[in-house]
mmCIF file of C-alpha atoms in Angstrom:
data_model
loop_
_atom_site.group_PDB
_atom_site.id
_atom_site.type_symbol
_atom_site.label_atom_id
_atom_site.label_comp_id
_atom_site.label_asym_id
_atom_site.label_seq_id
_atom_site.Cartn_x
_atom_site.Cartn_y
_atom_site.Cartn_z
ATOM 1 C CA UNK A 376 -5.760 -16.040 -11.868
ATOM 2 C CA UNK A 377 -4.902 -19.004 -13.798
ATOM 3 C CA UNK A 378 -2.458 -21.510 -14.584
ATOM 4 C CA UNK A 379 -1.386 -19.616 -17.725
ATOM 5 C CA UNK A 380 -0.809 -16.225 -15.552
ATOM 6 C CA UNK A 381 1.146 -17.993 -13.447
ATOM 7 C CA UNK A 382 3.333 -19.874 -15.955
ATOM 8 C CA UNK A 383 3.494 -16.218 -17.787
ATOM 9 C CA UNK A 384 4.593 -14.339 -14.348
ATOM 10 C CA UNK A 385 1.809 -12.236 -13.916
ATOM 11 C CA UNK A 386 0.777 -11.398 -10.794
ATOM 12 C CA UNK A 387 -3.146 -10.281 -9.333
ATOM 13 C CA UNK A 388 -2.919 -6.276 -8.484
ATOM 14 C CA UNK A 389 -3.571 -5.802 -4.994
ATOM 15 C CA UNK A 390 -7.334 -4.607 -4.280
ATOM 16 C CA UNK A 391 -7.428 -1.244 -2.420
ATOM 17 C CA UNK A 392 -7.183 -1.090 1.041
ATOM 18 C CA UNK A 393 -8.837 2.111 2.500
ATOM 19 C CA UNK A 394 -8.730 0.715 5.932
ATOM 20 C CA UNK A 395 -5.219 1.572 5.678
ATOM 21 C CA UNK A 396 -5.551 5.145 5.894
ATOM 22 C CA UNK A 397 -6.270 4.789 9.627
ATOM 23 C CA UNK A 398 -3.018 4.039 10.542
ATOM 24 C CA UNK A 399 -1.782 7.488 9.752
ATOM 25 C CA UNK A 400 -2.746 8.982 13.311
ATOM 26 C CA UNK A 401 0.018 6.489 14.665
ATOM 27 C CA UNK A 402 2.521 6.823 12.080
ATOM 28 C CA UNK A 403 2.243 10.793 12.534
ATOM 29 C CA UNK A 404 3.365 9.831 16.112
ATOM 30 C CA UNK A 405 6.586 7.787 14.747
ATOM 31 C CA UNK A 406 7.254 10.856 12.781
ATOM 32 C CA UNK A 407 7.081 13.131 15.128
ATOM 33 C CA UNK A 408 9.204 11.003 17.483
ATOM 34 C CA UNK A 409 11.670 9.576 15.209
ATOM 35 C CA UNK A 410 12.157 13.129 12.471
ATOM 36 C CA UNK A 411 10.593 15.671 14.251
ATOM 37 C CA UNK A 412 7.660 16.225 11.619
ATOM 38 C CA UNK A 413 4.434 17.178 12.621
ATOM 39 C CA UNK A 414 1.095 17.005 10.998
ATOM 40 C CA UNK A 415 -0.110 20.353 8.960
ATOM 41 C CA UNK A 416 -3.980 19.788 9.126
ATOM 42 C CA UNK A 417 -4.032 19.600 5.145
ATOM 43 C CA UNK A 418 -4.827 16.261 3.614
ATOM 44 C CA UNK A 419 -6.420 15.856 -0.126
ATOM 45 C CA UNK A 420 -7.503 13.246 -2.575
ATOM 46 C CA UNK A 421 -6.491 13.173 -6.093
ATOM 47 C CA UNK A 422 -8.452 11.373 -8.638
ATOM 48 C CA UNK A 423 -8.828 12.200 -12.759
ATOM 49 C CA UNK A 424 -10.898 14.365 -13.698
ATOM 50 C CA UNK A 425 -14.355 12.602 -15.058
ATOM 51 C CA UNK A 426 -16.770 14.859 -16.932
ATOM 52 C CA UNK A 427 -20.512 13.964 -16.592
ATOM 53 C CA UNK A 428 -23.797 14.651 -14.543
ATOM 54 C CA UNK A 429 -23.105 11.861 -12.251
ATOM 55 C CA UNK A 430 -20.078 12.792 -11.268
ATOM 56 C CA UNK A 431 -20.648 15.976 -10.160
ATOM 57 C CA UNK A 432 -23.861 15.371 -8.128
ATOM 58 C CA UNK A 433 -21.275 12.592 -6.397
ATOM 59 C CA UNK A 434 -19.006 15.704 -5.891
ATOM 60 C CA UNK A 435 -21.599 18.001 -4.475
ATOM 61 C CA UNK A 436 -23.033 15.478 -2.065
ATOM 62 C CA UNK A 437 -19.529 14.631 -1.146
ATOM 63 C CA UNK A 438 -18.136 18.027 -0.719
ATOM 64 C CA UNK A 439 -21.416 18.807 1.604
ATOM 65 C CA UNK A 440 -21.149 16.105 3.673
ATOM 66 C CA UNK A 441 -17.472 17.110 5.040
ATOM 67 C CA UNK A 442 -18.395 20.973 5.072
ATOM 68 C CA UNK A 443 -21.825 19.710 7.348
ATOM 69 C CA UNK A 444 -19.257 18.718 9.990
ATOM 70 C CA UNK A 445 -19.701 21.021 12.690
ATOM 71 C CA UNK A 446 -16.186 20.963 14.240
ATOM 72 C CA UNK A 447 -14.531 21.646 11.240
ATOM 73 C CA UNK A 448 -13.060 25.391 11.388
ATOM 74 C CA UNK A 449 -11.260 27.191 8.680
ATOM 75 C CA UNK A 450 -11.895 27.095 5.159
ATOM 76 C CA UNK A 451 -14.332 24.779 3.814
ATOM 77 C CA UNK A 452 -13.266 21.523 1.223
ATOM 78 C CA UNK A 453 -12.640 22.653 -1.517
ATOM 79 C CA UNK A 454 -11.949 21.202 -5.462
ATOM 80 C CA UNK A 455 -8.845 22.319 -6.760
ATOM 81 C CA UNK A 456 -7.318 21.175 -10.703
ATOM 82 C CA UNK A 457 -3.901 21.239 -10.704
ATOM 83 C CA UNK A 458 -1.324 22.046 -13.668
ATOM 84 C CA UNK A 459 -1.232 17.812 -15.054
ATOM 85 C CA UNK A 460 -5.311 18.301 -15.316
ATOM 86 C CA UNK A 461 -5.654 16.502 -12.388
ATOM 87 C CA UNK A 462 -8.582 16.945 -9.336
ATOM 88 C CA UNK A 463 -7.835 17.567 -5.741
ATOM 89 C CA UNK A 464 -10.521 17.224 -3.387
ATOM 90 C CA UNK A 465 -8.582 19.290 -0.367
ATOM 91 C CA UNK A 466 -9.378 19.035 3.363
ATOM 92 C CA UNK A 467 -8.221 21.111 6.038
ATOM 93 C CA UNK A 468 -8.359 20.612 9.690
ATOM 94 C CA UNK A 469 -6.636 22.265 12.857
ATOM 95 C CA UNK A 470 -2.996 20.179 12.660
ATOM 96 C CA UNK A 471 -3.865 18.370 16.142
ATOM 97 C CA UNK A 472 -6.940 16.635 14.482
ATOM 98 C CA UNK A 473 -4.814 14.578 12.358
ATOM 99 C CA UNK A 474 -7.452 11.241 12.646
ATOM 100 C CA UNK A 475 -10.365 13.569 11.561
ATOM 101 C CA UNK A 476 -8.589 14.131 8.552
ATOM 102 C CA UNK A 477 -8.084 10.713 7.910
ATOM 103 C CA UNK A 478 -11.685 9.891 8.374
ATOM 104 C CA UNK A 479 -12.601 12.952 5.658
ATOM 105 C CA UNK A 480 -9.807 11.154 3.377
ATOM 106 C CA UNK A 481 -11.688 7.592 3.938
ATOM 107 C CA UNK A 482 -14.767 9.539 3.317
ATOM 108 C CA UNK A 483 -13.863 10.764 0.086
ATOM 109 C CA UNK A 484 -12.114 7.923 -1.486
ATOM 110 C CA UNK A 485 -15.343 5.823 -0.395
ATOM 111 C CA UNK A 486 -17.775 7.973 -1.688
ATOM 112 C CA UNK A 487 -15.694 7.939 -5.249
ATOM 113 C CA UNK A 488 -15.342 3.682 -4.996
ATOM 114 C CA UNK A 489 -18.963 3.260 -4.216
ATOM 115 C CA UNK A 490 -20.480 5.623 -6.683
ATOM 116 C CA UNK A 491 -18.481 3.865 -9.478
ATOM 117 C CA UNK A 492 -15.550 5.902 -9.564
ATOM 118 C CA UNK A 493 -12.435 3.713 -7.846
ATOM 119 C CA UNK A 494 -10.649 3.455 -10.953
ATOM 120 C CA UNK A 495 -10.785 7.614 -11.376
ATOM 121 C CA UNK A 496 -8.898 7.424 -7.766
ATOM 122 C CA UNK A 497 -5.365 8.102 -7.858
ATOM 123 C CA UNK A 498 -3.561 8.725 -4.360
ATOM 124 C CA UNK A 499 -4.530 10.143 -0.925
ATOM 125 C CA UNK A 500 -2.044 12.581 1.178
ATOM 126 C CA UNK A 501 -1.560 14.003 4.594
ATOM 127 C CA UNK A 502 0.473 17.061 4.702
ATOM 128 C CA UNK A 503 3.748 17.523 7.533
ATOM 129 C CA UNK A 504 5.963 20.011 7.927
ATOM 130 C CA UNK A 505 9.276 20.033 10.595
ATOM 131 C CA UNK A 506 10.851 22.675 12.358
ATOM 132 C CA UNK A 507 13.457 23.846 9.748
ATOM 133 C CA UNK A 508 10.242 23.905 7.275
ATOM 134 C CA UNK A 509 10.806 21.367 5.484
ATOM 135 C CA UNK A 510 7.602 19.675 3.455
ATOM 136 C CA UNK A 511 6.280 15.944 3.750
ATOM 137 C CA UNK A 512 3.406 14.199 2.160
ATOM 138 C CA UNK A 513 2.653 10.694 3.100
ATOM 139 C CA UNK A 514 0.750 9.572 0.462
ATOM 140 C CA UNK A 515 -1.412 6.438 -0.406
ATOM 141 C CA UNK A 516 -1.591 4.911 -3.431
ATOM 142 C CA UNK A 517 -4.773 3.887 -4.520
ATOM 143 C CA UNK A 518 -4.683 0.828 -6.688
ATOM 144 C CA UNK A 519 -1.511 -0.488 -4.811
ATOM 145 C CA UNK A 520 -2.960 -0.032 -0.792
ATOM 146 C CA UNK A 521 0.555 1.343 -0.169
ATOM 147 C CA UNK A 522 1.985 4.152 1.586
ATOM 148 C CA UNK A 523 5.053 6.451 0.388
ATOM 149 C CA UNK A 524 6.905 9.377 2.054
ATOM 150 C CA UNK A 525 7.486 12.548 -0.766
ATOM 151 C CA UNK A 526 10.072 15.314 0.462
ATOM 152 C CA UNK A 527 10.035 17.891 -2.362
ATOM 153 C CA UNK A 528 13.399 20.728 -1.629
ATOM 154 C CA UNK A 529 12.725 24.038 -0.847
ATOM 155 C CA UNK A 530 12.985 26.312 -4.220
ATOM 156 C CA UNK A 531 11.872 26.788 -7.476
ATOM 157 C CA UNK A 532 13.265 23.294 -9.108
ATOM 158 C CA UNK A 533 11.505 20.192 -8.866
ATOM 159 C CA UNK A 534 13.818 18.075 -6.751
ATOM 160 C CA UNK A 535 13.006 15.889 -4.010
ATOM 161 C CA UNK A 536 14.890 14.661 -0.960
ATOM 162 C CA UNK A 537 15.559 11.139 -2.079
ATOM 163 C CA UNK A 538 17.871 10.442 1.326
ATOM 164 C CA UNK A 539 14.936 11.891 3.434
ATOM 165 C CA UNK A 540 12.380 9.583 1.475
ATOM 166 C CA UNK A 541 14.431 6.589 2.436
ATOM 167 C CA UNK A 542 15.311 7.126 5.931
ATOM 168 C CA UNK A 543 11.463 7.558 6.486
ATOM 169 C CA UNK A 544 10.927 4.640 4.403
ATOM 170 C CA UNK A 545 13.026 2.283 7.093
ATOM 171 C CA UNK A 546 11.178 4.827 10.270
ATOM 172 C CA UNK A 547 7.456 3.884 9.299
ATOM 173 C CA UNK A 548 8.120 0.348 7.937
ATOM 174 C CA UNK A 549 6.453 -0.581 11.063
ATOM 175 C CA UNK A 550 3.676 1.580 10.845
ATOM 176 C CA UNK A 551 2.349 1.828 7.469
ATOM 177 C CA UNK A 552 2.335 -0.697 4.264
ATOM 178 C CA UNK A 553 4.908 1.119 2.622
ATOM 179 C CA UNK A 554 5.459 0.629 -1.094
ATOM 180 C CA UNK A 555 8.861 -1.476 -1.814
ATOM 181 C CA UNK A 556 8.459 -0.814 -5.523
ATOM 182 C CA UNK A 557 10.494 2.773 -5.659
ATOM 183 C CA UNK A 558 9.616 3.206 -9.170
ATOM 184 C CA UNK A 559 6.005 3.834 -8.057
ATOM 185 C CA UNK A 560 6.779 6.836 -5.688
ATOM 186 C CA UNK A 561 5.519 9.240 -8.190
ATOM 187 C CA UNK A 562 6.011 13.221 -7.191
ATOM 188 C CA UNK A 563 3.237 14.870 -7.023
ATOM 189 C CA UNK A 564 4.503 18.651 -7.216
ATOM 190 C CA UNK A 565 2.402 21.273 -6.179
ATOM 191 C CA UNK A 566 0.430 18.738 -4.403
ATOM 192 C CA UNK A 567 -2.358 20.761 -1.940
ATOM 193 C CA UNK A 568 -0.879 20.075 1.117
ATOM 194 C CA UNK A 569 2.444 20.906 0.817
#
């Protein structure tokens, strides 16, 4: 960055953070404590879609490597597109083996960065539900190493819980690098996971 950024106000993007994801496992435990949500077992990574040979050998070695885990019950990872043309790699795990989850999450979105593919990467989520049924994603955001709470409403409209979203914003402060920009909590409806 030079003296001509600075003079212009532009600012370096922050570099991705993946290390960040661990620190989930303890903010699920804030949740839990502080709003009564617990972890559903369901985490995914979404990333564009990128056509090619490469990309789908890094897929298939990916995708094999978490269904080789041996603990892992349930349904196996699967890819899922969703209705924006987007890619989902989805991960499911019993809801008490929240940092397993995590650690398929890192797995993914390292695989993907290594192989060429950080700048497909969009965001990373973990799944929670409460005991009224609401839905809550945590998700991280890729290119800004930040963490965001998305409550989507119950029903057929696409509305999300705004006050809920901002009273878990000021609960896992502490926890997680939350994103202060609100303008860059996108929705992601229909999200696998919730």
């Amino acid at each position: 960055m030079g003296l001509l950024d600075i003079l212009l106000g532009r600012t370096q993007p922050v570099a991705p953070d993946l290390d960040q994801l661990f620190a989930l496992p303890s903010a699920a435990v804030t949740l839990e404590a502080a709003a009564g949500f617990t972890p559903t077992g369901e985490g995914a990574v979404c990333f564009a879609t990128v056509e090619g040979a490469a990309f789908e050998q890094m897929h298939r070695e990916v995708q094999a490597l978490l269904d080789a885990d041996t603990d892992r019950t349930g349904p196996p990872v699967e890819l899922r597109r969703d209705g924006y043309g987007y890619s989902w790699l989805v991960s499911r795990r019993s809801p008490d083996r929240l940092p397993e989850l995590v650690n398929d999450l890192h797995a993914v979105n390292s695989s993907l960065e290594v192989n060429g593919f950080g700048p497909q990467l969009l965001c990373s989520l973990a799944g929670f539900t409460d005991g009224a049924g609401r839905k809550l994603a945590l998700v991280y955001l890729y290119k800004r190493g930040t963490f965001y709470p998305f409550a989507p409403l119950p029903g057929a409209a696409e509305r999300r819980d705004t006050a809920l979203e901002l009273q878990l914003k000021a609960t896992l402060d502490g926890d997680l690098r939350i994103e202060q920009d609100l303008g860059r909590w996108f929705p992601v409806w229909g999200a696998p996971g919730l």
